[in-house]
């Protein structure tokens, strides 16, 4: 009797399998190598620099960064995946200024009115007198000139990491860092009920500028100081540095880096305010960009990501930042990385990094769109988390992972697509399938996705009209994002 039951069960499973096979045709897939020109991968290989600021003008990307002695070089490329072949074409856009002779650090370049402005820091005297500077040019390639021939701010302390933010009404603001070289404070660390510890502290400041950017309005305001446990990993010297500011949905977001840049622990946090000059409240899920270790050996595979800046391409937000070139022996030799970034519906900022596997180049450069954003989505989980732009690469995004067993996308008007990407939780395993147009099926095995940060399932196929995509998992699965590319 038992044997007959087992035989009957087996026959039923075979019949169900045959019915499934008859219902859907196997999707004919293409090799990812046929689409290699759509991707870039971190780190870029553009090393020997730090504090990178990437921006785009027309069809050209530019990068200006710390490194190169007195003054600053600007690198150019037409393709974000390829900085190295253009490295020898770098241009010295700024040869320096009369008041500073060394330690030219953290430059950034912005279009302001009909000219380009460069902000930077440099050493004025022989005793580590770090000050902020400003220079102007008619082109992002220079030659930049210093109209003041003196530091932008008249401070009696070391100031670095100058950043320009222009509000919606055109009001310019200068954000910068008081360096910890000469800033000694008693800090109440997390967990302390009384008193505090003496530290040398880097802190962020902000001040309004006059329309010509050459003088200040009012006094600088202290905005953030190291206060969280993850910001205290460097001991006596502690940092809030590498400041930059963005405005999103009426809120001001101040981003900063903490810990020492030549250590594994360098990483990025965010703070939010209703006003450009604060007060700022730090996000609860900081850091939003952090080092990473191997899931198998605990070896460091990403060391010291930080000092980032933002840029947009089309309607996508990206960030440029540096990592230590060596994961085992971090030094001031650093390498450029780039990843997407954005904001959740609840206002929390995120960064899709550090990614170490292939990522899509800016969709505007590829003349493609994220067709998922055009679809009606349904699922047995929090459907919005499949469409929020967060790939959930960072540990800080764990709460924004979609969790469920099935999801569907439908389009009122079919899109033309040849690629789909699924970002599972790092290290997630399991099986499932993707069904296109209720006709073609592709089996998915997450065991084949590497545990490297930023890896994804990439399904490539001949261009076809798609009106529906259904994803089924054989077990509850956590997903960061689903992308169905569309040809506009």
C-alpha positions as a LaTeX table, in Angstrom:
\begin{tabular}{lrrr}
\hline
Residue & $x$ (\AA) & $y$ (\AA) & $z$ (\AA) \\
\hline
Unk1 & 0.00 & 0.00 & 0.00 \\
Unk2 & 2.82 & 2.38 & 0.91 \\
Unk3 & 4.63 & 1.61 & $-2.36$ \\
Unk4 & 1.48 & 2.34 & $-4.35$ \\
Unk5 & 1.04 & 5.69 & $-2.53$ \\
Unk6 & 4.62 & 6.72 & $-3.30$ \\
Unk7 & 4.17 & 5.69 & $-6.95$ \\
Unk8 & 0.93 & 7.66 & $-7.19$ \\
Unk9 & 2.57 & 10.72 & $-5.64$ \\
Unk10 & 5.47 & 10.48 & $-8.09$ \\
Unk11 & 3.07 & 10.22 & $-11.03$ \\
Unk12 & 1.19 & 13.28 & $-9.78$ \\
Unk13 & 4.44 & 15.30 & $-9.52$ \\
Unk14 & 5.49 & 14.24 & $-13.01$ \\
Unk15 & 2.06 & 15.19 & $-14.35$ \\
Unk16 & 2.26 & 18.60 & $-12.66$ \\
Unk17 & 5.74 & 19.13 & $-14.05$ \\
Unk18 & 4.59 & 18.22 & $-17.55$ \\
Unk19 & 1.61 & 20.55 & $-17.23$ \\
Unk20 & 3.94 & 23.38 & $-16.19$ \\
Unk21 & 6.28 & 22.59 & $-19.07$ \\
Unk22 & 3.37 & 22.63 & $-21.51$ \\
Unk23 & 2.00 & 25.88 & $-20.12$ \\
Unk24 & 5.20 & 27.92 & $-20.55$ \\
Unk25 & 7.98 & 27.88 & $-23.11$ \\
Unk26 & 11.58 & 28.19 & $-21.96$ \\
Unk27 & 12.91 & 31.69 & $-22.52$ \\
Unk28 & 15.76 & 31.82 & $-25.02$ \\
Unk29 & 18.46 & 33.81 & $-23.25$ \\
Unk30 & 21.53 & 35.63 & $-24.54$ \\
Unk31 & 25.03 & 35.85 & $-23.07$ \\
Unk32 & 25.78 & 38.82 & $-20.86$ \\
Unk33 & 28.93 & 39.38 & $-22.92$ \\
Unk34 & 26.74 & 40.65 & $-25.76$ \\
Unk35 & 25.73 & 43.52 & $-23.46$ \\
Unk36 & 29.11 & 44.24 & $-21.85$ \\
Unk37 & 29.06 & 47.85 & $-23.08$ \\
Unk38 & 26.13 & 48.60 & $-20.76$ \\
Unk39 & 28.07 & 48.14 & $-17.54$ \\
Unk40 & 30.82 & 49.53 & $-15.35$ \\
Unk41 & 32.42 & 48.01 & $-12.25$ \\
Unk42 & 34.07 & 49.34 & $-9.08$ \\
Unk43 & 36.79 & 50.17 & $-8.28$ \\
Unk44 & 37.42 & 52.21 & $-11.41$ \\
Unk45 & 41.19 & 51.73 & $-11.48$ \\
Unk46 & 41.70 & 55.50 & $-11.38$ \\
Unk47 & 43.88 & 55.47 & $-8.27$ \\
Unk48 & 46.44 & 57.70 & $-6.59$ \\
Unk49 & 43.71 & 60.18 & $-5.73$ \\
Unk50 & 41.18 & 60.90 & $-3.00$ \\
Unk51 & 38.09 & 62.99 & $-2.27$ \\
Unk52 & 36.83 & 62.69 & $-5.88$ \\
Unk53 & 34.21 & 64.99 & $-7.35$ \\
Unk54 & 32.68 & 63.66 & $-10.58$ \\
Unk55 & 30.32 & 65.79 & $-12.66$ \\
Unk56 & 28.98 & 65.75 & $-16.20$ \\
Unk57 & 28.86 & 68.53 & $-18.79$ \\
Unk58 & 27.13 & 67.72 & $-22.08$ \\
Unk59 & 28.53 & 64.32 & $-23.12$ \\
Unk60 & 31.71 & 64.42 & $-21.01$ \\
Unk61 & 32.39 & 63.31 & $-17.43$ \\
Unk62 & 35.01 & 65.13 & $-15.38$ \\
Unk63 & 36.76 & 64.12 & $-12.17$ \\
Unk64 & 38.74 & 66.44 & $-9.91$ \\
Unk65 & 40.35 & 65.07 & $-6.76$ \\
Unk66 & 43.12 & 65.33 & $-4.19$ \\
Unk67 & 46.46 & 64.25 & $-5.65$ \\
Unk68 & 49.06 & 65.66 & $-8.02$ \\
Unk69 & 50.99 & 68.09 & $-5.84$ \\
Unk70 & 50.36 & 71.82 & $-6.05$ \\
Unk71 & 47.08 & 72.66 & $-7.74$ \\
Unk72 & 44.66 & 70.14 & $-9.26$ \\
Unk73 & 44.28 & 67.95 & $-12.33$ \\
Unk74 & 40.96 & 67.23 & $-14.04$ \\
Unk75 & 40.34 & 63.85 & $-15.70$ \\
Unk76 & 37.91 & 63.41 & $-18.58$ \\
Unk77 & 35.98 & 60.52 & $-20.11$ \\
Unk78 & 32.98 & 60.01 & $-22.38$ \\
Unk79 & 32.23 & 56.68 & $-20.70$ \\
Unk80 & 32.00 & 56.14 & $-16.94$ \\
Unk81 & 33.28 & 52.59 & $-17.40$ \\
Unk82 & 36.60 & 53.80 & $-18.78$ \\
Unk83 & 38.73 & 56.32 & $-16.90$ \\
Unk84 & 42.09 & 54.63 & $-17.40$ \\
Unk85 & 42.48 & 55.12 & $-21.14$ \\
Unk86 & 41.97 & 58.86 & $-20.62$ \\
Unk87 & 44.24 & 59.18 & $-17.60$ \\
Unk88 & 47.16 & 60.46 & $-19.65$ \\
Unk89 & 44.84 & 63.14 & $-21.06$ \\
Unk90 & 44.38 & 64.75 & $-17.66$ \\
Unk91 & 44.57 & 68.53 & $-17.61$ \\
Unk92 & 46.10 & 70.66 & $-14.89$ \\
Unk93 & 43.17 & 72.99 & $-14.41$ \\
Unk94 & 44.65 & 74.90 & $-11.46$ \\
Unk95 & 48.35 & 75.49 & $-10.85$ \\
Unk96 & 47.86 & 76.83 & $-7.33$ \\
Unk97 & 47.70 & 80.18 & $-5.62$ \\
Unk98 & 50.19 & 82.62 & $-4.16$ \\
Unk99 & 49.14 & 82.13 & $-0.54$ \\
Unk100 & 49.41 & 78.32 & $-0.39$ \\
Unk101 & 52.40 & 76.11 & $-1.16$ \\
Unk102 & 51.35 & 72.54 & $-0.27$ \\
Unk103 & 48.57 & 70.14 & 0.86 \\
Unk104 & 46.11 & 70.98 & $-1.89$ \\
Unk105 & 43.10 & 68.89 & $-0.88$ \\
Unk106 & 39.45 & 68.07 & $-1.62$ \\
Unk107 & 38.62 & 70.19 & $-4.67$ \\
Unk108 & 35.17 & 70.49 & $-6.18$ \\
Unk109 & 34.02 & 72.30 & $-9.31$ \\
Unk110 & 30.56 & 73.79 & $-9.91$ \\
Unk111 & 28.89 & 75.86 & $-12.60$ \\
Unk112 & 27.84 & 79.13 & $-10.99$ \\
Unk113 & 26.22 & 81.72 & $-13.21$ \\
Unk114 & 28.25 & 82.04 & $-16.40$ \\
Unk115 & 31.49 & 80.78 & $-14.86$ \\
Unk116 & 32.97 & 77.77 & $-13.11$ \\
Unk117 & 34.03 & 77.91 & $-9.48$ \\
Unk118 & 36.53 & 75.68 & $-7.69$ \\
Unk119 & 36.59 & 75.30 & $-3.92$ \\
Unk120 & 39.50 & 73.59 & $-2.17$ \\
Unk121 & 41.75 & 73.64 & 0.87 \\
Unk122 & 45.51 & 74.17 & 1.06 \\
Unk123 & 48.28 & 74.95 & 3.54 \\
Unk124 & 49.01 & 78.63 & 3.96 \\
Unk125 & 52.08 & 78.64 & 6.19 \\
Unk126 & 54.72 & 76.27 & 7.49 \\
Unk127 & 52.78 & 75.17 & 10.56 \\
Unk128 & 49.90 & 73.15 & 9.07 \\
Unk129 & 47.83 & 76.29 & 8.55 \\
Unk130 & 45.09 & 74.69 & 6.45 \\
Unk131 & 42.70 & 77.19 & 4.90 \\
Unk132 & 39.89 & 77.28 & 2.32 \\
Unk133 & 40.39 & 78.71 & $-1.14$ \\
Unk134 & 38.27 & 79.71 & $-4.13$ \\
Unk135 & 39.09 & 80.09 & $-7.81$ \\
Unk136 & 37.18 & 80.83 & $-11.03$ \\
Unk137 & 37.43 & 79.88 & $-14.71$ \\
Unk138 & 35.46 & 79.98 & $-17.96$ \\
Unk139 & 35.74 & 76.21 & $-18.38$ \\
Unk140 & 35.78 & 73.21 & $-16.03$ \\
Unk141 & 39.27 & 72.55 & $-17.40$ \\
Unk142 & 40.52 & 75.95 & $-16.25$ \\
Unk143 & 42.76 & 77.74 & $-16.09$ \\
Unk144 & 41.34 & 78.62 & $-12.67$ \\
Unk145 & 42.50 & 81.86 & $-11.08$ \\
Unk146 & 42.31 & 83.09 & $-7.47$ \\
Unk147 & 40.72 & 86.57 & $-7.34$ \\
Unk148 & 41.31 & 87.01 & $-3.59$ \\
Unk149 & 44.97 & 85.93 & $-3.39$ \\
Unk150 & 44.20 & 84.99 & 0.20 \\
Unk151 & 42.07 & 82.36 & 1.96 \\
Unk152 & 38.31 & 82.58 & 1.49 \\
Unk153 & 37.68 & 82.50 & 5.26 \\
Unk154 & 39.68 & 84.40 & 7.85 \\
Unk155 & 39.83 & 81.68 & 10.52 \\
Unk156 & 42.34 & 81.12 & 13.28 \\
Unk157 & 41.92 & 77.33 & 12.99 \\
Unk158 & 42.53 & 74.66 & 10.36 \\
Unk159 & 39.70 & 74.52 & 7.83 \\
Unk160 & 39.33 & 71.89 & 5.07 \\
Unk161 & 36.80 & 70.22 & 2.73 \\
Unk162 & 35.04 & 73.27 & 1.31 \\
Unk163 & 31.66 & 72.60 & $-0.32$ \\
Unk164 & 29.33 & 74.93 & $-2.22$ \\
Unk165 & 25.56 & 74.50 & $-1.93$ \\
Unk166 & 23.12 & 76.81 & $-3.73$ \\
Unk167 & 19.55 & 76.76 & $-2.45$ \\
Unk168 & 16.47 & 76.87 & $-4.69$ \\
Unk169 & 16.18 & 80.64 & $-4.24$ \\
Unk170 & 19.77 & 81.13 & $-5.43$ \\
Unk171 & 21.27 & 81.73 & $-1.99$ \\
Unk172 & 24.80 & 80.27 & $-1.82$ \\
Unk173 & 26.20 & 78.54 & 1.25 \\
Unk174 & 29.67 & 77.39 & 2.15 \\
Unk175 & 30.03 & 74.17 & 4.12 \\
Unk176 & 33.39 & 73.08 & 5.46 \\
Unk177 & 35.21 & 71.19 & 8.21 \\
Unk178 & 37.16 & 72.45 & 11.18 \\
Unk179 & 40.05 & 69.99 & 11.16 \\
Unk180 & 40.96 & 68.09 & 14.32 \\
Unk181 & 44.61 & 69.15 & 14.18 \\
Unk182 & 43.96 & 72.09 & 16.52 \\
Unk183 & 40.45 & 71.37 & 17.84 \\
Unk184 & 40.55 & 69.68 & 21.27 \\
Unk185 & 37.25 & 68.95 & 23.01 \\
Unk186 & 35.77 & 66.80 & 25.73 \\
Unk187 & 33.19 & 64.57 & 24.02 \\
Unk188 & 30.46 & 62.63 & 25.77 \\
Unk189 & 30.61 & 59.30 & 24.00 \\
Unk190 & 27.61 & 56.95 & 23.60 \\
Unk191 & 26.92 & 55.06 & 26.81 \\
Unk192 & 28.53 & 57.65 & 29.06 \\
Unk193 & 26.27 & 58.88 & 31.86 \\
Unk194 & 28.65 & 61.54 & 33.11 \\
Unk195 & 31.65 & 63.49 & 31.90 \\
Unk196 & 33.40 & 62.65 & 28.65 \\
Unk197 & 36.69 & 61.89 & 26.95 \\
Unk198 & 39.20 & 64.33 & 25.52 \\
Unk199 & 39.51 & 64.08 & 21.73 \\
Unk200 & 40.91 & 65.98 & 18.82 \\
Unk201 & 37.72 & 66.54 & 16.83 \\
Unk202 & 36.83 & 67.34 & 13.21 \\
Unk203 & 33.43 & 69.03 & 12.89 \\
Unk204 & 31.25 & 70.37 & 10.07 \\
Unk205 & 30.30 & 74.05 & 9.74 \\
Unk206 & 28.12 & 76.14 & 7.44 \\
Unk207 & 27.82 & 79.82 & 6.58 \\
Unk208 & 25.93 & 81.87 & 4.00 \\
Unk209 & 27.94 & 83.50 & 1.21 \\
Unk210 & 27.41 & 86.72 & $-0.68$ \\
Unk211 & 26.21 & 86.32 & $-4.30$ \\
Unk212 & 29.76 & 86.76 & $-5.63$ \\
Unk213 & 30.91 & 83.91 & $-3.31$ \\
Unk214 & 33.83 & 86.02 & $-2.06$ \\
Unk215 & 32.66 & 86.86 & 1.48 \\
Unk216 & 30.35 & 85.55 & 4.17 \\
Unk217 & 27.02 & 86.66 & 5.59 \\
Unk218 & 26.98 & 86.17 & 9.36 \\
Unk219 & 29.13 & 83.82 & 11.38 \\
Unk220 & 29.81 & 80.11 & 10.66 \\
Unk221 & 27.51 & 77.68 & 12.48 \\
Unk222 & 28.60 & 74.35 & 13.98 \\
Unk223 & 26.43 & 71.65 & 12.36 \\
Unk224 & 27.70 & 68.18 & 13.28 \\
Unk225 & 30.30 & 66.71 & 15.59 \\
Unk226 & 31.22 & 63.04 & 16.12 \\
Unk227 & 28.58 & 61.64 & 18.47 \\
Unk228 & 27.72 & 58.05 & 17.48 \\
Unk229 & 29.49 & 54.84 & 18.38 \\
Unk230 & 30.38 & 54.06 & 14.74 \\
Unk231 & 32.09 & 57.47 & 14.52 \\
Unk232 & 34.43 & 56.76 & 17.46 \\
Unk233 & 36.54 & 53.95 & 15.99 \\
Unk234 & 39.73 & 56.01 & 15.54 \\
Unk235 & 40.49 & 56.64 & 19.20 \\
Unk236 & 41.87 & 60.01 & 20.25 \\
Unk237 & 41.33 & 61.62 & 16.81 \\
Unk238 & 37.71 & 61.57 & 15.63 \\
Unk239 & 36.12 & 62.96 & 12.49 \\
Unk240 & 33.05 & 64.44 & 10.85 \\
Unk241 & 34.54 & 65.57 & 7.54 \\
Unk242 & 34.07 & 65.41 & 3.77 \\
Unk243 & 30.87 & 67.44 & 4.06 \\
Unk244 & 28.35 & 67.88 & 1.23 \\
Unk245 & 24.70 & 68.96 & 1.21 \\
Unk246 & 21.66 & 68.07 & $-0.90$ \\
Unk247 & 18.06 & 69.23 & $-0.83$ \\
Unk248 & 15.26 & 66.70 & $-1.26$ \\
Unk249 & 11.51 & 67.21 & $-0.77$ \\
Unk250 & 12.10 & 70.41 & 1.17 \\
Unk251 & 14.60 & 68.82 & 3.57 \\
Unk252 & 18.34 & 69.48 & 3.73 \\
Unk253 & 20.65 & 66.48 & 3.89 \\
Unk254 & 24.16 & 66.96 & 5.22 \\
Unk255 & 26.49 & 64.06 & 4.42 \\
Unk256 & 29.80 & 63.52 & 6.14 \\
Unk257 & 32.57 & 60.93 & 6.56 \\
Unk258 & 33.75 & 59.58 & 9.90 \\
Unk259 & 36.91 & 57.86 & 11.18 \\
Unk260 & 40.35 & 58.11 & 9.58 \\
Unk261 & 40.58 & 57.92 & 5.80 \\
Unk262 & 43.59 & 55.56 & 5.84 \\
Unk263 & 41.77 & 52.87 & 7.80 \\
Unk264 & 39.15 & 50.26 & 6.99 \\
Unk265 & 36.59 & 52.09 & 9.14 \\
Unk266 & 36.21 & 55.25 & 7.05 \\
Unk267 & 32.52 & 55.54 & 6.08 \\
Unk268 & 29.63 & 57.93 & 5.35 \\
Unk269 & 26.71 & 59.18 & 7.41 \\
Unk270 & 23.76 & 61.49 & 6.79 \\
Unk271 & 21.95 & 64.12 & 8.85 \\
Unk272 & 18.69 & 65.94 & 8.08 \\
Unk273 & 17.39 & 69.45 & 8.76 \\
Unk274 & 14.58 & 71.84 & 7.81 \\
Unk275 & 17.13 & 74.61 & 7.25 \\
Unk276 & 20.48 & 74.72 & 5.42 \\
Unk277 & 22.22 & 75.86 & 8.60 \\
Unk278 & 20.56 & 73.34 & 10.87 \\
Unk279 & 19.97 & 72.04 & 13.38 \\
Unk280 & 20.74 & 68.63 & 11.83 \\
Unk281 & 19.62 & 65.24 & 13.17 \\
Unk282 & 21.66 & 62.19 & 12.15 \\
Unk283 & 19.88 & 59.29 & 10.45 \\
Unk284 & 19.22 & 56.31 & 12.67 \\
Unk285 & 20.55 & 53.79 & 10.13 \\
Unk286 & 23.99 & 55.39 & 9.66 \\
Unk287 & 26.47 & 54.68 & 8.18 \\
Unk288 & 24.91 & 54.55 & 4.71 \\
Unk289 & 28.22 & 53.73 & 2.96 \\
Unk290 & 30.56 & 51.43 & 4.85 \\
Unk291 & 33.42 & 48.92 & 4.44 \\
Unk292 & 32.61 & 45.31 & 3.60 \\
Unk293 & 34.06 & 41.92 & 4.48 \\
Unk294 & 33.93 & 38.52 & 2.83 \\
Unk295 & 30.98 & 36.41 & 3.95 \\
Unk296 & 33.25 & 33.36 & 3.91 \\
Unk297 & 36.48 & 34.53 & 5.58 \\
Unk298 & 35.70 & 37.94 & 7.17 \\
Unk299 & 38.59 & 39.37 & 5.15 \\
Unk300 & 38.15 & 43.04 & 4.23 \\
Unk301 & 37.05 & 43.34 & 0.58 \\
Unk302 & 36.16 & 47.05 & 0.67 \\
Unk303 & 38.27 & 49.36 & 2.83 \\
Unk304 & 37.57 & 52.96 & 3.74 \\
Unk305 & 34.77 & 54.15 & 1.44 \\
Unk306 & 34.09 & 57.83 & 1.94 \\
Unk307 & 34.43 & 61.53 & 1.11 \\
Unk308 & 31.74 & 61.42 & $-1.52$ \\
Unk309 & 29.99 & 63.94 & $-3.75$ \\
Unk310 & 26.77 & 63.69 & $-5.78$ \\
Unk311 & 26.01 & 64.20 & $-9.46$ \\
Unk312 & 22.99 & 63.56 & $-11.65$ \\
Unk313 & 22.69 & 61.98 & $-15.09$ \\
Unk314 & 19.23 & 62.30 & $-16.56$ \\
Unk315 & 16.90 & 61.64 & $-13.64$ \\
Unk316 & 19.35 & 59.34 & $-11.82$ \\
Unk317 & 21.41 & 60.36 & $-8.79$ \\
Unk318 & 24.98 & 59.06 & $-8.49$ \\
Unk319 & 27.75 & 59.50 & $-5.96$ \\
Unk320 & 31.52 & 59.45 & $-6.45$ \\
Unk321 & 33.78 & 58.46 & $-3.56$ \\
Unk322 & 37.11 & 56.84 & $-2.83$ \\
Unk323 & 38.15 & 53.53 & $-1.30$ \\
Unk324 & 41.57 & 52.43 & $-0.08$ \\
Unk325 & 43.49 & 50.96 & $-3.02$ \\
Unk326 & 44.82 & 48.25 & $-0.70$ \\
Unk327 & 42.36 & 46.35 & 1.48 \\
Unk328 & 45.12 & 44.83 & 3.61 \\
Unk329 & 47.34 & 47.88 & 4.04 \\
Unk330 & 45.19 & 51.03 & 3.71 \\
Unk331 & 47.12 & 54.23 & 3.02 \\
Unk332 & 46.50 & 57.59 & 1.39 \\
Unk333 & 46.61 & 55.78 & $-1.97$ \\
Unk334 & 42.92 & 55.67 & $-2.87$ \\
Unk335 & 40.79 & 54.72 & $-5.88$ \\
Unk336 & 37.66 & 56.19 & $-7.45$ \\
Unk337 & 34.31 & 54.39 & $-7.08$ \\
Unk338 & 30.84 & 55.37 & $-8.35$ \\
Unk339 & 27.38 & 54.12 & $-7.33$ \\
Unk340 & 23.74 & 55.13 & $-7.55$ \\
Unk341 & 22.02 & 56.85 & $-4.63$ \\
Unk342 & 18.61 & 58.16 & $-3.65$ \\
Unk343 & 15.94 & 58.62 & $-1.00$ \\
Unk344 & 13.24 & 56.33 & 0.36 \\
Unk345 & 9.61 & 57.31 & 0.62 \\
Unk346 & 10.17 & 57.99 & 4.33 \\
Unk347 & 12.94 & 60.47 & 3.48 \\
Unk348 & 15.88 & 58.25 & 4.46 \\
Unk349 & 18.91 & 58.69 & 2.20 \\
Unk350 & 20.69 & 55.62 & 0.79 \\
Unk351 & 23.69 & 54.71 & $-1.38$ \\
Unk352 & 23.80 & 51.58 & $-3.55$ \\
Unk353 & 27.31 & 50.69 & $-2.51$ \\
Unk354 & 29.94 & 49.68 & $-2.22$ \\
Unk355 & 29.19 & 47.58 & $-5.32$ \\
Unk356 & 31.91 & 45.28 & $-6.60$ \\
Unk357 & 30.01 & 43.62 & $-9.45$ \\
Unk358 & 28.83 & 44.99 & $-12.77$ \\
Unk359 & 26.38 & 47.91 & $-12.58$ \\
Unk360 & 24.38 & 49.60 & $-15.31$ \\
Unk361 & 25.86 & 52.74 & $-16.77$ \\
Unk362 & 23.60 & 55.80 & $-16.50$ \\
Unk363 & 20.39 & 54.93 & $-18.32$ \\
Unk364 & 20.35 & 58.29 & $-20.09$ \\
Unk365 & 23.73 & 57.43 & $-21.63$ \\
Unk366 & 22.34 & 54.06 & $-22.79$ \\
Unk367 & 19.12 & 55.63 & $-24.12$ \\
Unk368 & 17.16 & 53.23 & $-21.90$ \\
Unk369 & 14.62 & 53.56 & $-19.11$ \\
Unk370 & 13.76 & 51.58 & $-16.00$ \\
Unk371 & 10.53 & 50.05 & $-17.26$ \\
Unk372 & 9.68 & 48.83 & $-13.77$ \\
Unk373 & 8.82 & 52.41 & $-12.84$ \\
Unk374 & 6.17 & 52.41 & $-15.62$ \\
Unk375 & 4.47 & 49.20 & $-14.47$ \\
Unk376 & 1.64 & 48.40 & $-12.10$ \\
Unk377 & 3.26 & 46.29 & $-9.38$ \\
Unk378 & 1.68 & 43.82 & $-6.98$ \\
Unk379 & 3.20 & 41.35 & $-4.53$ \\
Unk380 & 2.66 & 39.53 & $-1.26$ \\
Unk381 & 5.24 & 41.82 & 0.40 \\
Unk382 & 5.76 & 45.59 & 0.61 \\
Unk383 & 5.59 & 46.21 & $-3.13$ \\
Unk384 & 7.04 & 49.72 & $-2.88$ \\
Unk385 & 10.36 & 48.28 & $-1.72$ \\
Unk386 & 10.78 & 46.62 & $-5.14$ \\
Unk387 & 10.58 & 50.00 & $-6.86$ \\
Unk388 & 12.38 & 52.43 & $-4.51$ \\
Unk389 & 15.74 & 52.39 & $-6.30$ \\
Unk390 & 17.60 & 50.91 & $-3.32$ \\
Unk391 & 19.45 & 47.72 & $-4.27$ \\
Unk392 & 20.01 & 47.16 & $-0.53$ \\
Unk393 & 23.73 & 46.51 & $-0.94$ \\
Unk394 & 24.54 & 48.40 & 2.25 \\
Unk395 & 23.78 & 46.86 & 5.64 \\
Unk396 & 22.02 & 50.12 & 6.53 \\
Unk397 & 19.33 & 49.24 & 3.97 \\
Unk398 & 18.36 & 45.90 & 5.52 \\
Unk399 & 15.01 & 47.29 & 6.64 \\
Unk400 & 14.20 & 48.21 & 3.01 \\
Unk401 & 14.53 & 44.70 & 1.56 \\
Unk402 & 11.36 & 43.35 & $-0.04$ \\
Unk403 & 10.37 & 40.00 & 1.46 \\
Unk404 & 7.89 & 37.57 & $-0.07$ \\
Unk405 & 7.24 & 34.71 & $-2.48$ \\
Unk406 & 5.68 & 36.36 & $-5.52$ \\
Unk407 & 5.51 & 39.66 & $-7.38$ \\
Unk408 & 4.05 & 40.78 & $-10.69$ \\
Unk409 & 4.53 & 43.72 & $-13.04$ \\
Unk410 & 1.99 & 44.64 & $-15.70$ \\
Unk411 & 2.03 & 47.36 & $-18.34$ \\
Unk412 & $-1.07$ & 48.93 & $-19.92$ \\
Unk413 & 1.06 & 49.55 & $-22.99$ \\
Unk414 & 3.74 & 46.91 & $-23.68$ \\
Unk415 & 7.37 & 47.93 & $-23.36$ \\
Unk416 & 10.19 & 46.72 & $-25.58$ \\
Unk417 & 12.84 & 45.06 & $-23.40$ \\
Unk418 & 15.92 & 42.86 & $-23.72$ \\
Unk419 & 17.19 & 42.71 & $-20.12$ \\
Unk420 & 15.98 & 42.22 & $-16.57$ \\
Unk421 & 17.96 & 42.50 & $-13.32$ \\
Unk422 & 17.11 & 41.19 & $-9.84$ \\
Unk423 & 19.16 & 42.28 & $-6.79$ \\
Unk424 & 18.79 & 39.65 & $-4.04$ \\
Unk425 & 19.92 & 40.16 & $-0.47$ \\
Unk426 & 23.64 & 39.49 & $-0.33$ \\
Unk427 & 24.20 & 35.79 & 0.37 \\
Unk428 & 20.54 & 34.89 & $-0.17$ \\
Unk429 & 19.95 & 31.43 & $-1.63$ \\
Unk430 & 16.97 & 29.69 & $-3.16$ \\
Unk431 & 15.19 & 29.08 & $-6.44$ \\
Unk432 & 12.37 & 30.56 & $-8.40$ \\
Unk433 & 11.31 & 31.56 & $-11.87$ \\
Unk434 & 10.43 & 34.59 & $-13.96$ \\
Unk435 & 7.49 & 34.30 & $-16.35$ \\
Unk436 & 7.24 & 36.76 & $-19.23$ \\
Unk437 & 3.86 & 37.51 & $-20.85$ \\
Unk438 & 2.46 & 34.35 & $-19.20$ \\
Unk439 & 4.27 & 32.53 & $-21.99$ \\
Unk440 & 8.04 & 32.29 & $-21.45$ \\
Unk441 & 9.73 & 31.06 & $-18.27$ \\
Unk442 & 13.28 & 31.46 & $-16.98$ \\
Unk443 & 14.46 & 29.49 & $-13.96$ \\
Unk444 & 16.43 & 31.42 & $-11.33$ \\
Unk445 & 18.91 & 29.90 & $-8.87$ \\
Unk446 & 20.23 & 32.43 & $-6.37$ \\
Unk447 & 22.94 & 29.97 & $-5.33$ \\
Unk448 & 24.71 & 30.98 & $-8.56$ \\
Unk449 & 24.83 & 34.65 & $-7.56$ \\
Unk450 & 28.11 & 35.50 & $-5.90$ \\
Unk451 & 28.25 & 36.90 & $-2.38$ \\
Unk452 & 30.18 & 39.95 & $-3.60$ \\
Unk453 & 28.37 & 43.21 & $-2.80$ \\
Unk454 & 26.20 & 44.41 & $-5.66$ \\
Unk455 & 25.86 & 41.16 & $-7.60$ \\
Unk456 & 22.55 & 40.51 & $-9.32$ \\
Unk457 & 20.63 & 38.08 & $-11.51$ \\
Unk458 & 20.89 & 39.44 & $-15.06$ \\
Unk459 & 18.53 & 37.91 & $-17.66$ \\
Unk460 & 19.29 & 38.85 & $-21.28$ \\
Unk461 & 17.07 & 38.01 & $-24.26$ \\
Unk462 & 16.18 & 39.14 & $-27.77$ \\
Unk463 & 14.20 & 42.40 & $-27.78$ \\
Unk464 & 10.53 & 41.65 & $-27.27$ \\
Unk465 & 7.32 & 43.38 & $-26.30$ \\
Unk466 & 6.48 & 42.71 & $-22.67$ \\
Unk467 & 3.10 & 43.33 & $-21.08$ \\
Unk468 & 3.65 & 41.30 & $-17.90$ \\
Unk469 & 6.41 & 39.82 & $-15.76$ \\
Unk470 & 5.67 & 37.48 & $-12.89$ \\
Unk471 & 8.27 & 36.34 & $-10.33$ \\
Unk472 & 7.68 & 33.22 & $-8.24$ \\
Unk473 & 9.98 & 32.03 & $-5.47$ \\
Unk474 & 9.95 & 28.51 & $-4.04$ \\
Unk475 & 10.59 & 29.97 & $-0.59$ \\
Unk476 & 10.33 & 33.35 & 1.09 \\
Unk477 & 13.04 & 35.51 & $-0.46$ \\
Unk478 & 14.52 & 38.95 & 0.23 \\
Unk479 & 15.05 & 41.26 & $-2.75$ \\
Unk480 & 16.49 & 44.76 & $-2.97$ \\
Unk481 & 15.28 & 45.82 & $-6.40$ \\
Unk482 & 13.84 & 44.54 & $-9.68$ \\
Unk483 & 14.70 & 46.34 & $-12.94$ \\
Unk484 & 13.14 & 45.63 & $-16.34$ \\
Unk485 & 14.94 & 47.76 & $-18.91$ \\
Unk486 & 12.80 & 49.47 & $-21.52$ \\
Unk487 & 13.69 & 50.97 & $-24.87$ \\
Unk488 & 11.97 & 54.38 & $-24.94$ \\
\hline
\end{tabular}
